[in-house]
Amino acid sequence: MSIFNPNEYVFCRLALNIVFVLFVCSSLVCSEQRVGDKVNVQVHNSLAPNKKLNIHCKSADDDLGFHQLSYNQKFSWHFRINWLASTLFWCRVGWRDNHGIYVEGSYNIYDYDRDCMRCDKIEWPSIYVPVNGLAYICEWHVQEDGLYIFHPYRKLPSERMFTWTKHLGIQNKTIQTKA
């Protein structure tokens, strides 16, 4: 009696082929960035000369730490697209407005599904691509009316991607609740 069942073999082979085709098709959804490509993200403080920007960025795997940026300073990092093409970085950003009120929000700064066609492609030679190859740059500017993504290499207009969430108008006060 044989342990090998030809029907099970055909079924397993067919299932593997279907999974492979689905994987290939899903990676074609974004024809620009691919798994393993290098991405450079920059966040610029474009608020005003006297305003500091607080920023703390993370992914599921990395905590990039807290940074305070003066006007026209930038915080940048790079990474490679993960093998599931699901790379996501989010940042909590905040600053004080002209009335001393702290304005803040948490935003997805790099989301593969959204940004795989939006970020600019940079080809060698470049400071972002030290050897032959290519990389992508996502350049963000934090302004008083929201967060903008810029396209300096494609000469496209900037896009306001996020506006500031409503804040409570708290000025260094403690919120008291009724007991």
Coordinates of C-alpha atoms in Angstrom, one line a residue:
M1 CA 0.0 0.0 0.0
S2 CA 1.4 3.4 -1.0
I3 CA 1.4 6.4 1.2
F4 CA 1.6 8.7 -1.8
N5 CA -1.8 9.9 -3.0
P6 CA -1.6 11.5 -6.5
N7 CA -4.8 13.5 -5.9
E8 CA -3.3 15.2 -2.8
Y9 CA -0.1 16.0 -4.8
V10 CA -2.1 17.6 -7.6
F11 CA -4.2 19.6 -5.0
C12 CA -1.1 20.8 -3.1
R13 CA 0.7 21.7 -6.4
L14 CA -2.3 23.7 -7.6
A15 CA -2.7 25.5 -4.2
L16 CA 1.0 26.5 -4.2
N17 CA 0.7 27.8 -7.8
I18 CA -2.4 29.9 -6.8
V19 CA -0.6 31.4 -3.8
F20 CA 2.4 32.2 -5.9
V21 CA 0.3 34.0 -8.6
L22 CA -1.5 35.9 -5.9
F23 CA 1.8 37.0 -4.3
V24 CA 3.2 38.2 -7.7
C25 CA 0.0 40.0 -8.6
S26 CA -0.2 41.8 -5.2
S27 CA 3.4 43.0 -5.7
L28 CA 2.5 44.5 -9.1
V29 CA -0.2 46.8 -7.5
C30 CA 2.6 49.3 -6.9
S31 CA 4.8 49.4 -9.9
E32 CA 7.3 51.9 -8.4
Q33 CA 8.7 50.7 -5.1
R34 CA 9.5 47.0 -4.7
V35 CA 10.4 44.8 -1.8
G36 CA 14.0 45.6 -0.7
D37 CA 14.1 49.1 -2.2
K38 CA 15.7 51.8 -0.1
V39 CA 13.4 54.6 1.1
N40 CA 14.7 57.9 2.7
V41 CA 12.1 59.8 4.8
Q42 CA 12.7 63.5 5.8
V43 CA 10.5 65.6 8.1
H44 CA 11.3 69.3 7.9
N45 CA 10.3 72.0 10.4
S46 CA 8.7 74.6 8.2
L47 CA 6.6 76.2 10.9
A48 CA 8.2 79.6 11.6
P49 CA 11.6 80.9 12.7
N50 CA 10.7 81.0 16.4
K51 CA 8.8 77.6 16.5
K52 CA 10.3 74.3 17.6
L53 CA 8.9 71.0 16.3
N54 CA 8.8 68.0 18.6
I55 CA 8.8 64.7 16.7
H56 CA 8.8 61.0 17.8
C57 CA 8.7 58.4 15.0
K58 CA 8.2 54.6 15.2
S59 CA 7.5 51.5 13.2
A60 CA 6.4 48.1 14.4
D61 CA 10.1 47.2 14.6
D62 CA 11.9 50.5 15.3
D63 CA 11.6 53.4 17.7
L64 CA 13.5 56.3 16.3
G65 CA 13.4 58.4 19.5
F66 CA 12.3 61.9 20.4
H67 CA 13.8 64.8 18.5
Q68 CA 13.3 68.6 18.7
L69 CA 13.8 70.5 15.5
S70 CA 14.5 74.2 15.1
Y71 CA 13.1 76.0 12.1
N72 CA 14.4 74.7 8.8
Q73 CA 16.0 71.6 10.5
K74 CA 15.1 68.1 9.4
F75 CA 14.9 64.7 10.9
S76 CA 15.6 61.9 8.4
W77 CA 16.0 58.1 8.4
H78 CA 16.1 55.3 5.8
F79 CA 14.9 51.8 5.6
R80 CA 14.2 49.0 3.1
I81 CA 10.7 47.9 2.1
N82 CA 9.9 44.8 4.0
W83 CA 9.2 41.5 2.3
L84 CA 5.4 41.8 2.9
A85 CA 5.4 45.3 1.3
S86 CA 3.6 46.5 4.4
T87 CA 6.2 49.0 5.8
L88 CA 4.6 51.6 8.0
F89 CA 6.2 54.5 10.1
W90 CA 4.1 56.9 12.1
C91 CA 5.1 60.0 14.0
R92 CA 3.7 62.1 16.8
V93 CA 4.5 65.7 16.0
G94 CA 3.7 68.8 18.1
W95 CA 4.5 72.5 18.5
R96 CA 3.3 75.6 20.4
D97 CA 1.2 78.1 18.5
N98 CA 1.3 81.9 18.9
H99 CA -0.9 81.6 22.0
G100 CA 1.3 79.0 23.7
I101 CA -1.2 76.3 23.0
Y102 CA 0.4 72.9 22.2
V103 CA -0.8 71.5 18.9
E104 CA -0.1 67.9 18.2
G105 CA -1.1 64.9 16.2
S106 CA -0.1 61.4 15.3
Y107 CA 0.3 60.6 11.5
N108 CA 1.4 57.8 9.2
I109 CA 4.4 59.4 7.7
Y110 CA 5.3 56.4 5.5
D111 CA 2.6 53.9 4.5
Y112 CA 3.7 51.6 1.7
D113 CA 0.1 51.2 0.4
R114 CA -0.2 55.0 0.1
D115 CA 3.3 56.1 -0.6
C116 CA 4.7 53.5 -3.0
M117 CA 3.8 55.7 -6.0
R118 CA 4.0 59.1 -4.2
C119 CA 7.6 59.3 -3.1
D120 CA 10.2 60.6 -5.6
K121 CA 12.6 58.2 -7.3
I122 CA 16.3 59.1 -7.0
E123 CA 18.8 57.5 -9.3
W124 CA 22.6 57.2 -8.8
P125 CA 24.7 59.2 -8.2
S126 CA 23.0 60.8 -5.2
I127 CA 23.7 61.3 -1.5
Y128 CA 20.8 58.9 -0.9
V129 CA 22.2 56.2 -3.2
P130 CA 25.9 55.9 -2.6
V131 CA 26.3 53.0 -5.1
N132 CA 24.7 52.2 -8.4
G133 CA 21.0 51.7 -7.9
L134 CA 18.0 53.7 -7.0
A135 CA 16.1 54.8 -3.9
Y136 CA 13.1 56.8 -3.0
I137 CA 12.7 59.9 -1.0
C138 CA 9.6 61.0 0.9
E139 CA 10.0 64.7 1.9
W140 CA 7.6 66.1 4.5
H141 CA 7.2 69.7 5.6
V142 CA 5.4 70.5 8.8
Q143 CA 3.6 73.8 8.5
E144 CA 1.1 75.7 10.7
D145 CA -1.9 74.5 8.6
G146 CA -0.8 70.8 8.3
L147 CA 1.7 68.3 7.0
Y148 CA 2.7 68.4 3.3
I149 CA 4.5 66.0 1.1
F150 CA 6.9 67.6 -1.4
H151 CA 8.1 66.3 -4.7
P152 CA 11.3 68.2 -5.4
Y153 CA 12.7 65.7 -8.0
R154 CA 9.5 65.4 -10.1
K155 CA 8.7 69.1 -9.9
L156 CA 5.1 68.4 -8.8
P157 CA 3.2 70.7 -6.4
S158 CA 3.2 69.8 -2.8
E159 CA 0.2 68.0 -1.3
R160 CA -1.3 68.7 2.1
M161 CA -1.8 65.2 3.4
F162 CA -2.8 66.0 7.0
T163 CA -4.4 68.8 8.9
W164 CA -3.9 69.3 12.6
T165 CA -6.4 67.6 14.8
K166 CA -8.5 69.8 17.0
H167 CA -6.9 70.5 20.3
L168 CA -8.5 71.4 23.6
G169 CA -7.0 74.9 23.9
I170 CA -5.0 73.9 27.0
Q171 CA -2.2 76.2 28.0
N172 CA 0.0 74.5 30.5
K173 CA -3.1 73.6 32.6
T174 CA -4.2 70.4 34.2
I175 CA -7.5 69.1 33.2
Q176 CA -9.7 68.6 36.2
T177 CA -12.7 66.3 36.2
K178 CA -15.6 66.4 38.6
A179 CA -15.5 63.7 41.2

